Structures are given as structure tokens and as C-alpha cells.
Tab-separated table of C-alpha atoms in Angstrom:
chain	number	residue	atom	x	y	z
A	207	VAL	CA	46.599	-63.177	-66.725
A	208	ARG	CA	46.970	-64.404	-70.610
A	209	ILE	CA	48.187	-67.086	-72.104
A	210	ILE	CA	48.491	-67.593	-75.773
A	211	ARG	CA	49.628	-70.719	-77.592
A	212	LEU	CA	51.050	-70.087	-81.202
A	213	SER	CA	50.700	-71.585	-84.042
A	214	TYR	CA	52.418	-72.378	-86.957
A	215	ILE	CA	54.408	-68.754	-87.486
A	216	PHE	CA	53.944	-68.378	-91.383
A	217	GLY	CA	56.184	-64.726	-92.301
A	218	GLY	CA	59.218	-64.192	-94.690
A	219	GLY	CA	61.542	-65.430	-92.208
A	220	ASP	CA	59.770	-68.300	-91.064
A	221	LYS	CA	61.705	-71.910	-91.175
A	222	PHE	CA	60.300	-72.839	-93.863
A	223	THR	CA	59.492	-69.353	-96.391
A	224	GLN	CA	63.741	-70.143	-95.735
A	225	LEU	CA	64.282	-73.492	-96.136
A	226	VAL	CA	61.788	-72.460	-99.921
A	227	LYS	CA	63.897	-69.591	-100.232
A	228	LYS	CA	67.193	-71.887	-100.680
A	229	THR	CA	65.879	-74.373	-102.743
A	230	SER	CA	64.463	-72.128	-105.005
A	231	GLU	CA	68.186	-71.465	-105.515
A	232	GLY	CA	69.525	-74.455	-106.495
A	233	ALA	CA	69.484	-77.076	-108.802
A	234	GLU	CA	67.425	-79.182	-106.351
A	235	SER	CA	63.471	-79.904	-105.439
A	236	LEU	CA	62.740	-80.400	-102.153
A	237	ASP	CA	60.921	-83.363	-100.718
A	238	ILE	CA	57.931	-81.986	-97.997
A	239	TYR	CA	56.257	-83.976	-95.872
A	240	THR	CA	52.025	-85.484	-96.214
A	241	GLY	CA	50.501	-85.024	-93.193
A	242	PHE	CA	52.213	-81.865	-91.611
A	243	GLU	CA	48.932	-80.481	-90.475
A	244	ARG	CA	49.394	-76.537	-89.039
A	245	CYS	CA	46.703	-73.910	-88.318
A	246	VAL	CA	48.787	-71.527	-90.160
A	247	VAL	CA	48.298	-67.739	-89.066
A	248	LEU	CA	49.848	-64.959	-90.866
A	249	LEU	CA	51.873	-62.777	-89.155
A	250	GLU	CA	50.550	-59.907	-89.398
A	251	ASP	CA	47.394	-61.296	-87.594
A	252	VAL	CA	50.457	-61.780	-84.471
A	253	ILE	CA	51.297	-58.189	-84.922
A	254	LEU	CA	47.413	-57.070	-85.026
A	255	GLY	CA	45.821	-59.681	-82.607
A	256	ILE	CA	48.547	-58.386	-80.204
A	257	LYS	CA	47.562	-55.066	-80.131
A	258	ASN	CA	44.373	-55.537	-79.286
A	259	LEU	CA	45.830	-57.952	-76.915
A	260	ILE	CA	46.611	-54.267	-75.053
A	261	VAL	CA	45.082	-51.748	-76.543
A	262	ASN	CA	41.592	-53.662	-75.146
A	263	TRP	CA	42.937	-55.911	-72.055
A	264	TYR	CA	39.826	-55.316	-70.383
A	265	LEU	CA	37.497	-56.248	-72.180
A	266	TYR	CA	38.355	-59.281	-72.674
A	267	ASP	CA	36.723	-61.877	-70.346
A	268	PHE	CA	38.953	-64.874	-71.726
A	269	SER	CA	42.124	-66.187	-70.349
A	270	PHE	CA	43.473	-68.385	-73.195
A	271	ILE	CA	44.189	-67.288	-76.661
A	272	ASN	CA	44.690	-69.122	-79.867
A	273	PHE	CA	47.075	-66.966	-81.908
A	274	CYS	CA	46.161	-69.666	-85.276
A	275	GLY	CA	44.115	-69.552	-88.628
A	276	PRO	CA	41.032	-70.843	-88.920
A	277	ALA	CA	42.014	-73.813	-90.545
A	278	LEU	CA	44.725	-76.823	-90.876
A	279	VAL	CA	46.975	-76.673	-94.239
A	280	GLU	CA	49.614	-78.177	-94.638
A	281	ARG	CA	53.523	-77.764	-96.087
A	282	HIS	CA	53.593	-77.922	-99.657
A	283	GLU	CA	50.305	-75.452	-100.074
A	284	MET	CA	52.543	-73.531	-98.079
A	285	ALA	CA	54.733	-74.343	-100.810
A	286	SER	CA	52.478	-73.585	-103.655
A	287	VAL	CA	51.919	-70.601	-101.603
A	288	LEU	CA	55.446	-69.272	-101.434
A	289	LYS	CA	55.647	-71.141	-105.207
A	290	ALA	CA	53.044	-68.301	-107.234
A	291	LYS	CA	53.818	-65.677	-105.122
A	292	PHE	CA	58.290	-65.574	-104.695
A	293	PHE	CA	59.327	-68.857	-105.572
A	294	LYS	CA	58.901	-69.460	-109.024
A	295	ASP	CA	62.150	-71.402	-110.320
A	296	LEU	CA	61.114	-73.519	-106.896
A	297	LYS	CA	60.492	-77.799	-107.292
A	298	TYR	CA	59.477	-80.017	-105.150
A	299	ASN	CA	57.743	-83.758	-104.313
A	300	ILE	CA	54.729	-84.222	-101.764
A	301	THR	CA	56.390	-87.873	-100.262
A	302	ASP	CA	55.747	-89.914	-97.406
A	303	ALA	CA	57.685	-89.210	-94.701
A	304	PRO	CA	60.055	-91.523	-92.446
A	305	ASP	CA	58.860	-92.571	-89.580
A	306	ALA	CA	61.175	-90.662	-88.144
A	307	PHE	CA	60.337	-88.146	-88.765
A	308	TRP	CA	57.337	-88.531	-86.642
A	309	HIS	CA	59.316	-88.954	-83.556
A	310	GLY	CA	58.359	-86.220	-81.261
A	311	ARG	CA	55.965	-84.179	-83.458
A	312	VAL	CA	52.275	-84.108	-83.454
A	313	LYS	CA	51.155	-85.178	-87.722
A	314	LYS	CA	48.037	-82.831	-86.856
A	315	ILE	CA	47.587	-79.687	-84.115
A	316	HIS	CA	44.191	-79.038	-85.074
A	317	LEU	CA	43.569	-75.286	-82.754
A	318	ASP	CA	40.394	-73.360	-81.896
A	319	CYS	CA	40.075	-69.825	-83.214
A	320	LYS	CA	37.737	-67.975	-81.601
A	321	ASN	CA	38.973	-66.519	-78.789
A	322	PHE	CA	41.946	-64.939	-81.670
A	323	SER	CA	38.962	-64.098	-83.634
A	324	ILE	CA	36.812	-61.673	-80.952
A	325	ILE	CA	40.874	-59.949	-81.166
A	326	LEU	CA	41.276	-59.393	-83.853
A	327	ASP	CA	37.959	-59.185	-85.023
A	328	ARG	CA	37.502	-60.976	-88.127
A	329	LEU	CA	38.693	-64.658	-88.786
A	330	PRO	CA	41.975	-64.833	-88.553
A	331	LYS	CA	43.185	-64.678	-92.685
A	332	GLN	CA	43.958	-67.832	-94.448
A	333	ILE	CA	47.088	-68.715	-96.016
A	334	ILE	CA	45.763	-70.347	-98.889
A	335	LYS	CA	43.649	-67.315	-99.657
A	336	VAL	CA	46.428	-64.932	-99.202
A	337	SER	CA	47.630	-67.157	-102.601
A	338	GLY	CA	44.946	-65.223	-104.492
A	339	GLU	CA	45.992	-61.938	-103.505
């Protein structure tokens, strides 16, 4: 048995990217709350990880795999990447979240990507570095 825990998957169809896209097409600016951090993983790494896990199933001696990026990323960093690469007209403000936003949400979820790195045969790509490609 293998247990995969997914972090925030960053790809063209994810919820945040769709919100950024919609906002960039209008005249309004997007309020992005500070302090909301996840070990963002790129969709291409998730796909490669699943493929490698299937092909090499019996090579791994661990059961738990965090499909996640190597570092915490805030949403405003994600917005910056999206603006630079795809949505040039995006306007956003970085602001503190209202207290109600944090009910039922954890501010930071920091996962260890060691086993995922073994499956990928490299460190997962970092979203911030993707912006520079």
C-alpha cells in the first residue's frame, strides 16, 4: 500500500489560477491574503511522480509520499508568477486575511518532499524558479 498526500497542485486548471485569470480579464484587482503558505507542486511533477511510482512500484521501501514542492510558497508569489508569464494585466493587493478566513484553514502546511524526490529522481521543481524560465 502506498499513501500519497497531495499539496497544492499548481497547473492551468487549479482554482487559484482560474481566479487570477478571471480577475485579469476584468477591471478589478484581486485581494491576496498574506500568510497562506503551501509546498506548491507543479502538475507536471505530479504526473511524472505517478508514472514513476507505477513503473518502479517495488523499488521503494516507503509507504507515505508527500507529492509536494521543496519550499513553502505564498499565494502572492504564485500570483506574481502567473502575472509575469500569462496574465500581464492582473492587478492585485497583498493584504491580511480577515479572522474568519482562517476558520478551518491552516496558515502553513510544510511537508517533506524526500520520498517524492526519490520517486522523481530529483528535487521537485520550484514554482518561483519556473517564473524565470
